[in-house]
Amino acid sequence: MPVPHHPIAVVGAGLGGLTLARVLDVHGVEAAVFDLDASPTARAQGGMLDIHEETGLRALRAAQLYEEFRPLVLPGGQATRVLDRNAVVHLDEADDGTGGRPEVERGDLRDLLLRSLPAGTVRWGAKVTGARALGGGRHEVTLADGSAFTTDLLVGADGAWSRIRPLLSAARPVYTGVSFVEADLRDADARHPVAAKVVGGGSLFALGAGRGLLAHCESDGGLHVYAAVEAGEEWLDGVDFDDTEAVRKYVLDRFAGWDESLRALVADADGALVPRRIHALPVGHRWDRVPGVTLLGDAAHLMSPFAGEGANLAMIDGAELGLAVAARPGDTETALAAYEEGMFPRAKASAAESAANRELLFREDAPRGLLEMFAAHG
Ligand SMILES: Cc1cc2nc3c(=O)[nH]c(=O)nc-3n(C[C@H](O)[C@H](O)[C@H](O)COP(=O)(O)OP(=O)(O)OC[C@H]3O[C@@H](n4cnc5c(N)ncnc54)[C@H](O)[C@@H]3O)c2cc1C
């Protein structure tokens, strides 16, 4: 049987790959998207994202989805509280509706993009295992089921551990020295009033030297919590995450002496606690043009989440790449060069900010650094 050919193939149906496919579709250009997940609902998408004007919102406008996005925004979600480990409140900012950084459920945003695509655009259960150049900008991509396809334009939108990145760069993500354990508290006002009160209506940053409890309200009335700890990469090795009570104790030991209202964010969590080691690519990661292939989002510029930009950047990358390709039919190389020229400096600036915030958040005098940053930004 002949190997199937797709003029444009996007590996990864995250926010970046989907935004690209949508913007191409708006301009009448077809793309095939491949994702290893068995279905759109295979993995919980948890967590709120705040969507920024110059990146995520601009991407949604390019995708002609801005109007459909508005009803998904969590009212009041931009409220922010900064506390220290004793639960002393240092900043308590209400959401007055003028913040310009609407909060949305990641899953809702992904569903919006998925619904906007022609049926069959995303091939689920399609795990890419590798890709090789065939010459003239064409590539052959192999899948875990042993099948393969060829393409004239290959886009790696496959996140932190991209299988496409090696075609362009030898860089690998490096551990940032921070590990998260994620927790959820469901129906917080009724079931977890202490935790609900300490978080408030939007986001909480409770910080002390080398650790933090970061939390936000979700649109279903739950709280999503990241217990963040400065620790060696091996800190979570050997922890049995099937034994939730043991994990809870292990994490709470790191927050010994913290106010009970803050410890409640972990002590009262419902369901499993989930480990997440935070990695990043080098600030300013870039590559020389390679015909017929490029990267977007985390595949191109994985960074720590401390600037809150990763998903926003993935979306604007997808939108700009889509616009560049649609504007230059038959001239992929010029389109890719134009896209990368805009993407590299944008990603570098955010990656530098994430790296700086990573240091500032966990300083000995935390939360001082974050408060100074908020004060400087007005
Ligand atoms: C704890 C945490 C909190 C965060 N908070 C925020 C925030 O508040 N705001 C913000 O803007 N960003 C945030 N981010 C960053 C954000 O999640 C990422 O930057 C964003 O999801 C990147 O999107 P992407 O489309 O590039 O990649 P991903 O979302 O990682 O999507 C990649 C897709 O590729 C698929 N895939 C992977 N490998 C393969 C393969 N071999 N074959 C086929 N498919 C494959 C995956 O299944 C996935 O669907 C946070 C990140 C973390 C870890």
GROMACS .gro file of N, CA and C in nm, residues 62-217:
model
  468
   62ALA      N    1  -0.760   3.582   1.569
   62ALA     CA    2  -0.715   3.531   1.439
   62ALA      C    3  -0.789   3.403   1.403
   63ALA      N    4  -0.827   3.327   1.507
   63ALA     CA    5  -0.900   3.201   1.485
   63ALA      C    6  -1.049   3.224   1.470
   64GLN      N    7  -1.091   3.352   1.475
   64GLN     CA    8  -1.233   3.391   1.464
   64GLN      C    9  -1.318   3.319   1.570
   65LEU      N   10  -1.263   3.310   1.691
   65LEU     CA   11  -1.334   3.241   1.799
   65LEU      C   12  -1.353   3.330   1.922
   66TYR      N   13  -1.321   3.458   1.908
   66TYR     CA   14  -1.324   3.545   2.025
   66TYR      C   15  -1.465   3.553   2.086
   67GLU      N   16  -1.566   3.570   2.002
   67GLU     CA   17  -1.703   3.583   2.054
   67GLU      C   18  -1.747   3.456   2.127
   68GLU      N   19  -1.710   3.341   2.072
   68GLU     CA   20  -1.748   3.214   2.137
   68GLU      C   21  -1.667   3.188   2.264
   69PHE      N   22  -1.553   3.253   2.274
   69PHE     CA   23  -1.468   3.240   2.393
   69PHE      C   24  -1.525   3.315   2.512
   70ARG      N   25  -1.584   3.434   2.488
   70ARG     CA   26  -1.627   3.522   2.599
   70ARG      C   27  -1.713   3.451   2.704
   71PRO      N   28  -1.815   3.373   2.664
   71PRO     CA   29  -1.899   3.309   2.767
   71PRO      C   30  -1.826   3.205   2.851
   72LEU      N   31  -1.707   3.164   2.810
   72LEU     CA   32  -1.633   3.062   2.885
   72LEU      C   33  -1.554   3.121   3.002
   73VAL      N   34  -1.545   3.256   3.006
   73VAL     CA   35  -1.461   3.323   3.106
   73VAL      C   36  -1.523   3.313   3.245
   74LEU      N   37  -1.439   3.284   3.345
   74LEU     CA   38  -1.484   3.274   3.484
   74LEU      C   39  -1.501   3.415   3.541
   75PRO      N   40  -1.624   3.456   3.577
   75PRO     CA   41  -1.642   3.591   3.633
   75PRO      C   42  -1.566   3.603   3.765
   76GLY      N   43  -1.495   3.711   3.785
   76GLY     CA   44  -1.423   3.734   3.911
   76GLY      C   45  -1.290   3.661   3.920
   77GLY      N   46  -1.255   3.586   3.816
   77GLY     CA   47  -1.138   3.499   3.821
   77GLY      C   48  -1.005   3.571   3.825
   78GLN      N   49  -1.005   3.702   3.798
   78GLN     CA   50  -0.878   3.773   3.796
   78GLN      C   51  -0.838   3.828   3.934
   79ALA      N   52  -0.919   3.801   4.037
   79ALA     CA   53  -0.882   3.843   4.173
   79ALA      C   54  -0.751   3.772   4.214
   80THR      N   55  -0.667   3.842   4.290
   80THR     CA   56  -0.536   3.786   4.329
   80THR      C   57  -0.509   3.813   4.475
   81ARG      N   58  -0.461   3.713   4.545
   81ARG     CA   59  -0.419   3.729   4.685
   81ARG      C   60  -0.276   3.680   4.699
   82VAL      N   61  -0.196   3.756   4.776
   82VAL     CA   62  -0.060   3.713   4.808
   82VAL      C   63  -0.048   3.706   4.960
   83LEU      N   64  -0.010   3.589   5.009
   83LEU     CA   65   0.001   3.566   5.153
   83LEU      C   66   0.141   3.515   5.185
   84ASP      N   67   0.178   3.526   5.311
   84ASP     CA   68   0.302   3.459   5.352
   84ASP      C   69   0.265   3.328   5.421
   85ARG      N   70   0.365   3.259   5.473
   85ARG     CA   71   0.341   3.125   5.527
   85ARG      C   72   0.253   3.126   5.652
   86ASN      N   73   0.243   3.244   5.716
   86ASN     CA   74   0.157   3.257   5.834
   86ASN      C   75   0.015   3.301   5.796
   87ALA      N   76  -0.013   3.301   5.668
   87ALA     CA   77  -0.144   3.343   5.615
   87ALA      C   78  -0.170   3.492   5.637
   88VAL      N   79  -0.065   3.570   5.659
   88VAL     CA   80  -0.081   3.715   5.664
   88VAL      C   81  -0.101   3.763   5.520
   89VAL      N   82  -0.208   3.842   5.501
   89VAL     CA   83  -0.242   3.887   5.365
   89VAL      C   84  -0.160   4.011   5.329
   90HIS      N   85  -0.080   4.002   5.223
   90HIS     CA   86   0.003   4.115   5.180
   90HIS      C   87  -0.059   4.188   5.061
   91LEU      N   88  -0.143   4.117   4.987
   91LEU     CA   89  -0.210   4.179   4.872
   91LEU      C   90  -0.343   4.108   4.855
   92ASP      N   91  -0.448   4.186   4.833
   92ASP     CA   92  -0.580   4.126   4.812
   92ASP      C   93  -0.649   4.214   4.709
   93GLU      N   94  -0.640   4.173   4.585
   93GLU     CA   95  -0.691   4.255   4.476
   93GLU      C   96  -0.817   4.192   4.421
   94ALA      N   97  -0.926   4.267   4.421
   94ALA     CA   98  -1.051   4.213   4.366
   94ALA      C   99  -1.046   4.217   4.213
   95ASP      N  100  -1.130   4.142   4.150
   95ASP     CA  101  -1.145   4.148   4.004
   95ASP      C  102  -1.252   4.252   3.976
   96ASP      N  103  -1.209   4.369   3.927
   96ASP     CA  104  -1.307   4.475   3.900
   96ASP      C  105  -1.352   4.474   3.754
   97GLY      N  106  -1.314   4.369   3.684
   97GLY     CA  107  -1.359   4.355   3.545
   97GLY      C  108  -1.275   4.431   3.445
   98THR      N  109  -1.166   4.495   3.492
   98THR     CA  110  -1.085   4.575   3.399
   98THR      C  111  -0.948   4.511   3.375
   99GLY      N  112  -0.928   4.391   3.425
   99GLY     CA  113  -0.794   4.332   3.423
   99GLY      C  114  -0.740   4.292   3.287
  100GLY      N  115  -0.825   4.260   3.192
  100GLY     CA  116  -0.776   4.225   3.057
  100GLY      C  117  -0.706   4.092   3.050
  101ARG      N  118  -0.720   4.008   3.153
  101ARG     CA  119  -0.657   3.875   3.151
  101ARG      C  120  -0.761   3.771   3.193
  102PRO      N  121  -0.862   3.750   3.110
  102PRO     CA  122  -0.971   3.660   3.150
  102PRO      C  123  -0.923   3.519   3.181
  103GLU      N  124  -0.987   3.460   3.283
  103GLU     CA  125  -0.953   3.324   3.327
  103GLU      C  126  -1.048   3.225   3.263
  104VAL      N  127  -0.993   3.118   3.211
  104VAL     CA  128  -1.076   3.019   3.144
  104VAL      C  129  -1.025   2.879   3.178
  105GLU      N  130  -1.115   2.786   3.180
  105GLU     CA  131  -1.081   2.645   3.203
  105GLU      C  132  -1.007   2.593   3.079
  106ARG      N  133  -0.890   2.533   3.100
  106ARG     CA  134  -0.811   2.484   2.986
  106ARG      C  135  -0.894   2.389   2.898
  107GLY      N  136  -0.971   2.300   2.963
  107GLY     CA  137  -1.050   2.203   2.887
  107GLY      C  138  -1.156   2.271   2.800
  108ASP      N  139  -1.217   2.378   2.852
  108ASP     CA  140  -1.319   2.450   2.774
  108ASP      C  141  -1.257   2.513   2.649
  109LEU      N  142  -1.137   2.566   2.668
  109LEU     CA  143  -1.069   2.631   2.556
  109LEU      C  144  -1.033   2.527   2.449
  110ARG      N  145  -0.985   2.414   2.495
  110ARG     CA  146  -0.947   2.308   2.401
  110ARG      C  147  -1.071   2.257   2.325
  111ASP      N  148  -1.182   2.241   2.400
  111ASP     CA  149  -1.307   2.196   2.336
  111ASP      C  150  -1.353   2.295   2.230
  112LEU      N  151  -1.342   2.424   2.263
  112LEU     CA  152  -1.383   2.528   2.168
  112LEU      C  153  -1.305   2.512   2.037
  113LEU      N  154  -1.174   2.495   2.050
  113LEU     CA  155  -1.091   2.479   1.929
  113LEU      C  156  -1.125   2.349   1.855
  114LEU      N  157  -1.143   2.242   1.931
  114LEU     CA  158  -1.174   2.113   1.867
  114LEU      C  159  -1.305   2.120   1.790
  115ARG      N  160  -1.407   2.180   1.853
  115ARG     CA  161  -1.539   2.191   1.789
  115ARG      C  162  -1.534   2.272   1.661
  116SER      N  163  -1.436   2.363   1.655
  116SER     CA  164  -1.430   2.454   1.540
  116SER      C  165  -1.368   2.389   1.417
  117LEU      N  166  -1.312   2.270   1.433
  117LEU     CA  167  -1.238   2.207   1.321
  117LEU      C  168  -1.328   2.111   1.245
  118PRO      N  169  -1.304   2.094   1.115
  118PRO     CA  170  -1.380   1.995   1.039
  118PRO      C  171  -1.362   1.856   1.102
  119ALA      N  172  -1.469   1.777   1.102
  119ALA     CA  173  -1.462   1.642   1.160
  119ALA      C  174  -1.346   1.565   1.096
  120GLY      N  175  -1.277   1.490   1.179
  120GLY     CA  176  -1.169   1.405   1.128
  120GLY      C  177  -1.035   1.475   1.116
  121THR      N  178  -1.029   1.606   1.148
  121THR     CA  179  -0.900   1.678   1.138
  121THR      C  180  -0.797   1.614   1.231
  122VAL      N  181  -0.841   1.582   1.355
  122VAL     CA  182  -0.747   1.523   1.451
  122VAL      C  183  -0.755   1.371   1.443
  123ARG      N  184  -0.641   1.310   1.422
  123ARG     CA  185  -0.630   1.163   1.425
  123ARG      C  186  -0.589   1.125   1.567
  124TRP      N  187  -0.685   1.071   1.647
  124TRP     CA  188  -0.654   1.033   1.785
  124TRP      C  189  -0.586   0.897   1.788
  125GLY      N  190  -0.516   0.869   1.897
  125GLY     CA  191  -0.447   0.740   1.911
  125GLY      C  192  -0.332   0.727   1.812
  126ALA      N  193  -0.276   0.841   1.772
  126ALA     CA  194  -0.169   0.840   1.672
  126ALA      C  195  -0.040   0.891   1.737
  127LYS      N  196   0.036   0.801   1.796
  127LYS     CA  197   0.159   0.842   1.865
  127LYS      C  198   0.275   0.842   1.766
  128VAL      N  199   0.334   0.958   1.748
  128VAL     CA  200   0.449   0.970   1.659
  128VAL      C  201   0.573   0.920   1.732
  129THR      N  202   0.650   0.836   1.665
  129THR     CA  203   0.771   0.783   1.728
  129THR      C  204   0.897   0.844   1.668
  130GLY      N  205   0.888   0.899   1.548
  130GLY     CA  206   1.006   0.958   1.488
  130GLY      C  207   0.975   1.018   1.351
  131ALA      N  208   1.072   1.092   1.300
  131ALA     CA  209   1.056   1.154   1.169
  131ALA      C  210   1.193   1.165   1.104
  132ARG      N  211   1.196   1.154   0.970
  132ARG     CA  212   1.325   1.170   0.900
  132ARG      C  213   1.305   1.250   0.773
  133ALA      N  214   1.409   1.326   0.740
  133ALA     CA  215   1.403   1.410   0.621
  133ALA      C  216   1.418   1.323   0.497
  134LEU      N  217   1.338   1.354   0.394
  134LEU     CA  218   1.347   1.280   0.267
  134LEU      C  219   1.415   1.365   0.160
  135GLY      N  220   1.449   1.490   0.195
  135GLY     CA  221   1.508   1.582   0.097
  135GLY      C  222   1.400   1.671   0.038
  136GLY      N  223   1.442   1.791  -0.004
  136GLY     CA  224   1.347   1.885  -0.066
  136GLY      C  225   1.240   1.933   0.029
  137GLY      N  226   1.266   1.927   0.160
  137GLY     CA  227   1.169   1.977   0.260
  137GLY      C  228   1.063   1.876   0.297
  138ARG      N  229   1.065   1.757   0.235
  138ARG     CA  230   0.965   1.656   0.270
  138ARG      C  231   1.016   1.571   0.387
  139HIS      N  232   0.921   1.517   0.465
  139HIS     CA  233   0.957   1.429   0.577
  139HIS      C  234   0.868   1.306   0.578
  140GLU      N  235   0.926   1.200   0.633
  140GLU     CA  236   0.847   1.080   0.661
  140GLU      C  237   0.833   1.068   0.812
  141VAL      N  238   0.709   1.047   0.856
  141VAL     CA  239   0.680   1.040   1.000
  141VAL      C  240   0.631   0.900   1.031
  142THR      N  241   0.685   0.841   1.138
  142THR     CA  242   0.643   0.705   1.175
  142THR      C  243   0.561   0.708   1.303
  143LEU      N  244   0.464   0.616   1.311
  143LEU     CA  245   0.374   0.609   1.425
  143LEU      C  246   0.397   0.479   1.501
  144ALA      N  247   0.351   0.479   1.627
  144ALA     CA  248   0.374   0.364   1.714
  144ALA      C  249   0.308   0.236   1.663
  145ASP      N  250   0.201   0.250   1.583
  145ASP     CA  251   0.134   0.130   1.530
  145ASP      C  252   0.206   0.073   1.408
  146GLY      N  253   0.323   0.131   1.375
  146GLY     CA  254   0.402   0.079   1.264
  146GLY      C  255   0.373   0.145   1.131
  147SER      N  256   0.267   0.230   1.127
  147SER     CA  257   0.236   0.297   1.001
  147SER      C  258   0.324   0.422   0.985
  148ALA      N  259   0.314   0.484   0.867
  148ALA     CA  260   0.395   0.603   0.839
  148ALA      C  261   0.317   0.691   0.742
  149PHE      N  262   0.357   0.818   0.734
  149PHE     CA  263   0.303   0.907   0.629
  149PHE      C  264   0.413   1.004   0.589
  150THR      N  265   0.392   1.068   0.477
  150THR     CA  266   0.487   1.172   0.434
  150THR      C  267   0.416   1.307   0.435
  151THR      N  268   0.496   1.411   0.441
  151THR     CA  269   0.438   1.546   0.445
  151THR      C  270   0.535   1.648   0.384
  152ASP      N  271   0.476   1.757   0.333
  152ASP     CA  272   0.558   1.867   0.278
  152ASP      C  273   0.589   1.970   0.386
  153LEU      N  274   0.502   1.977   0.487
  153LEU     CA  275   0.527   2.070   0.598
  153LEU      C  276   0.494   1.998   0.729
  154LEU      N  277   0.596   1.978   0.811
  154LEU     CA  278   0.582   1.906   0.938
  154LEU      C  279   0.595   2.007   1.052
  155VAL      N  280   0.493   2.010   1.140
  155VAL     CA  281   0.496   2.102   1.253
  155VAL      C  282   0.496   2.021   1.383
  156GLY      N  283   0.598   2.041   1.464
  156GLY     CA  284   0.606   1.977   1.596
  156GLY      C  285   0.534   2.066   1.697
  157ALA      N  286   0.412   2.024   1.734
  157ALA     CA  287   0.334   2.094   1.838
  157ALA      C  288   0.311   1.995   1.951
  158ASP      N  289   0.412   1.910   1.972
  158ASP     CA  290   0.395   1.794   2.059
  158ASP      C  291   0.460   1.811   2.196
  159GLY      N  292   0.465   1.937   2.242
  159GLY     CA  293   0.495   1.963   2.382
  159GLY      C  294   0.639   1.940   2.424
  160ALA      N  295   0.656   1.931   2.558
  160ALA     CA  296   0.788   1.933   2.622
  160ALA      C  297   0.885   1.830   2.564
  161TRP      N  298   0.837   1.709   2.539
  161TRP     CA  299   0.927   1.600   2.501
  161TRP      C  300   0.910   1.568   2.352
  162SER      N  301   0.903   1.673   2.273
  162SER     CA  302   0.876   1.664   2.129
  162SER      C  303   0.961   1.560   2.056
  163ARG      N  304   0.894   1.481   1.973
  163ARG     CA  305   0.965   1.385   1.886
  163ARG      C  306   1.012   1.452   1.757
  164ILE      N  307   0.966   1.573   1.732
  164ILE     CA  308   1.003   1.644   1.610
  164ILE      C  309   1.123   1.735   1.635
  165ARG      N  310   1.141   1.782   1.760
  165ARG     CA  311   1.248   1.877   1.792
  165ARG      C  312   1.386   1.830   1.745
  166PRO      N  313   1.421   1.700   1.757
  166PRO     CA  314   1.556   1.659   1.717
  166PRO      C  315   1.588   1.687   1.570
  167LEU      N  316   1.487   1.707   1.485
  167LEU     CA  317   1.514   1.742   1.345
  167LEU      C  318   1.576   1.881   1.336
  168LEU      N  319   1.555   1.962   1.440
  168LEU     CA  320   1.597   2.103   1.435
  168LEU      C  321   1.703   2.139   1.537
  169SER      N  322   1.705   2.067   1.650
  169SER     CA  323   1.787   2.113   1.762
  169SER      C  324   1.823   1.996   1.852
  170ALA      N  325   1.940   2.006   1.913
  170ALA     CA  326   1.982   1.900   2.006
  170ALA      C  327   1.942   1.933   2.150
  171ALA      N  328   1.875   2.047   2.170
  171ALA     CA  329   1.843   2.090   2.307
  171ALA      C  330   1.744   1.994   2.373
  172ARG      N  331   1.761   1.977   2.504
  172ARG     CA  332   1.669   1.893   2.583
  172ARG      C  333   1.623   1.976   2.704
  173PRO      N  334   1.498   1.957   2.749
  173PRO     CA  335   1.453   2.028   2.868
  173PRO      C  336   1.539   1.992   2.990
  174VAL      N  337   1.561   2.092   3.075
  174VAL     CA  338   1.641   2.074   3.196
  174VAL      C  339   1.551   2.101   3.317
  175TYR      N  340   1.568   2.023   3.422
  175TYR     CA  341   1.489   2.039   3.545
  175TYR      C  342   1.520   2.176   3.606
  176THR      N  343   1.414   2.249   3.649
  176THR     CA  344   1.434   2.386   3.699
  176THR      C  345   1.463   2.393   3.848
  177GLY      N  346   1.460   2.278   3.917
  177GLY     CA  347   1.482   2.281   4.061
  177GLY      C  348   1.353   2.297   4.140
  178VAL      N  349   1.239   2.293   4.071
  178VAL     CA  350   1.109   2.304   4.139
  178VAL      C  351   1.022   2.185   4.099
  179SER      N  352   0.960   2.122   4.198
  179SER     CA  353   0.863   2.016   4.173
  179SER      C  354   0.727   2.059   4.228
  180PHE      N  355   0.623   2.021   4.156
  180PHE     CA  356   0.486   2.047   4.200
  180PHE      C  357   0.421   1.916   4.240
  181VAL      N  358   0.330   1.924   4.336
  181VAL     CA  359   0.231   1.818   4.354
  181VAL      C  360   0.095   1.886   4.338
  182GLU      N  361   0.016   1.836   4.245
  182GLU     CA  362  -0.113   1.899   4.214
  182GLU      C  363  -0.224   1.835   4.294
  183ALA      N  364  -0.319   1.917   4.338
  183ALA     CA  365  -0.432   1.869   4.418
  183ALA      C  366  -0.559   1.940   4.375
  184ASP      N  367  -0.672   1.877   4.401
  184ASP     CA  368  -0.803   1.937   4.372
  184ASP      C  369  -0.891   1.930   4.495
  185LEU      N  370  -0.964   2.037   4.519
  185LEU     CA  371  -1.066   2.037   4.625
  185LEU      C  372  -1.198   2.068   4.558
  186ARG      N  373  -1.291   1.974   4.566
  186ARG     CA  374  -1.417   1.989   4.492
  186ARG      C  375  -1.521   2.061   4.578
  187ASP      N  376  -1.608   2.137   4.509
  187ASP     CA  377  -1.721   2.204   4.573
  187ASP      C  378  -1.671   2.279   4.699
  188ALA      N  379  -1.577   2.368   4.678
  188ALA     CA  380  -1.498   2.422   4.789
  188ALA      C  381  -1.580   2.501   4.891
  189ASP      N  382  -1.670   2.588   4.844
  189ASP     CA  383  -1.745   2.671   4.941
  189ASP      C  384  -1.819   2.584   5.042
  190ALA      N  385  -1.882   2.479   4.993
  190ALA     CA  386  -1.963   2.395   5.082
  190ALA      C  387  -1.877   2.295   5.159
  191ARG      N  388  -1.781   2.234   5.092
  191ARG     CA  389  -1.710   2.121   5.153
  191ARG      C  390  -1.578   2.160   5.216
  192HIS      N  391  -1.518   2.269   5.166
  192HIS     CA  392  -1.384   2.307   5.215
  192HIS      C  393  -1.380   2.458   5.242
  193PRO      N  394  -1.467   2.506   5.336
  193PRO     CA  395  -1.479   2.652   5.353
  193PRO      C  396  -1.349   2.720   5.394
  194VAL      N  397  -1.266   2.652   5.472
  194VAL     CA  398  -1.139   2.715   5.517
  194VAL      C  399  -1.050   2.740   5.397
  195ALA      N  400  -1.035   2.637   5.313
  195ALA     CA  401  -0.951   2.651   5.193
  195ALA      C  402  -1.012   2.753   5.097
  196ALA      N  403  -1.145   2.749   5.081
  196ALA     CA  404  -1.212   2.842   4.988
  196ALA      C  405  -1.186   2.986   5.031
  197LYS      N  406  -1.192   3.010   5.162
  197LYS     CA  407  -1.175   3.147   5.213
  197LYS      C  408  -1.032   3.195   5.190
  198VAL      N  409  -0.936   3.108   5.212
  198VAL     CA  410  -0.797   3.153   5.201
  198VAL      C  411  -0.760   3.182   5.055
  199VAL      N  412  -0.824   3.111   4.961
  199VAL     CA  413  -0.794   3.135   4.819
  199VAL      C  414  -0.866   3.260   4.770
  200GLY      N  415  -0.990   3.285   4.816
  200GLY     CA  416  -1.067   3.398   4.764
  200GLY      C  417  -1.129   3.360   4.630
  201GLY      N  418  -1.164   3.461   4.550
  201GLY     CA  419  -1.240   3.431   4.427
  201GLY      C  420  -1.157   3.400   4.305
  202GLY      N  421  -1.023   3.418   4.313
  202GLY     CA  422  -0.940   3.400   4.193
  202GLY      C  423  -0.817   3.317   4.221
  203SER      N  424  -0.699   3.383   4.224
  203SER     CA  425  -0.573   3.311   4.242
  203SER      C  426  -0.509   3.345   4.375
  204LEU      N  427  -0.441   3.246   4.432
  204LEU     CA  428  -0.368   3.265   4.557
  204LEU      C  429  -0.220   3.230   4.533
  205PHE      N  430  -0.133   3.316   4.584
  205PHE     CA  431   0.010   3.284   4.594
  205PHE      C  432   0.045   3.290   4.742
  206ALA      N  433   0.064   3.176   4.806
  206ALA     CA  434   0.111   3.173   4.944
  206ALA      C  435   0.256   3.126   4.939
  207LEU      N  436   0.349   3.216   4.978
  207LEU     CA  437   0.490   3.188   4.951
  207LEU      C  438   0.574   3.197   5.077
  208GLY      N  439   0.673   3.110   5.084
  208GLY     CA  440   0.775   3.116   5.187
  208GLY      C  441   0.905   3.070   5.123
  209ALA      N  442   1.014   3.079   5.196
  209ALA     CA  443   1.144   3.045   5.138
  209ALA      C  444   1.141   2.904   5.078
  210GLY      N  445   1.167   2.895   4.950
  210GLY     CA  446   1.182   2.764   4.886
  210GLY      C  447   1.055   2.684   4.867
  211ARG      N  448   0.940   2.742   4.896
  211ARG     CA  449   0.815   2.667   4.873
  211ARG      C  450   0.697   2.762   4.857
  212GLY      N  451   0.589   2.705   4.803
  212GLY     CA  452   0.471   2.787   4.784
  212GLY      C  453   0.348   2.701   4.767
  213LEU      N  454   0.234   2.758   4.803
  213LEU     CA  455   0.106   2.695   4.773
  213LEU      C  456   0.034   2.789   4.678
  214LEU      N  457   0.021   2.744   4.554
  214LEU     CA  458  -0.038   2.826   4.449
  214LEU      C  459  -0.174   2.763   4.419
  215ALA      N  460  -0.278   2.844   4.413
  215ALA     CA  461  -0.411   2.785   4.395
  215ALA      C  462  -0.499   2.881   4.317
  216HIS      N  463  -0.599   2.826   4.251
  216HIS     CA  464  -0.699   2.911   4.186
  216HIS      C  465  -0.835   2.845   4.187
  217CYS      N  466  -0.937   2.930   4.179
  217CYS     CA  467  -1.076   2.881   4.171
  217CYS      C  468  -1.102   2.833   4.031
   0.00000   0.00000   0.00000
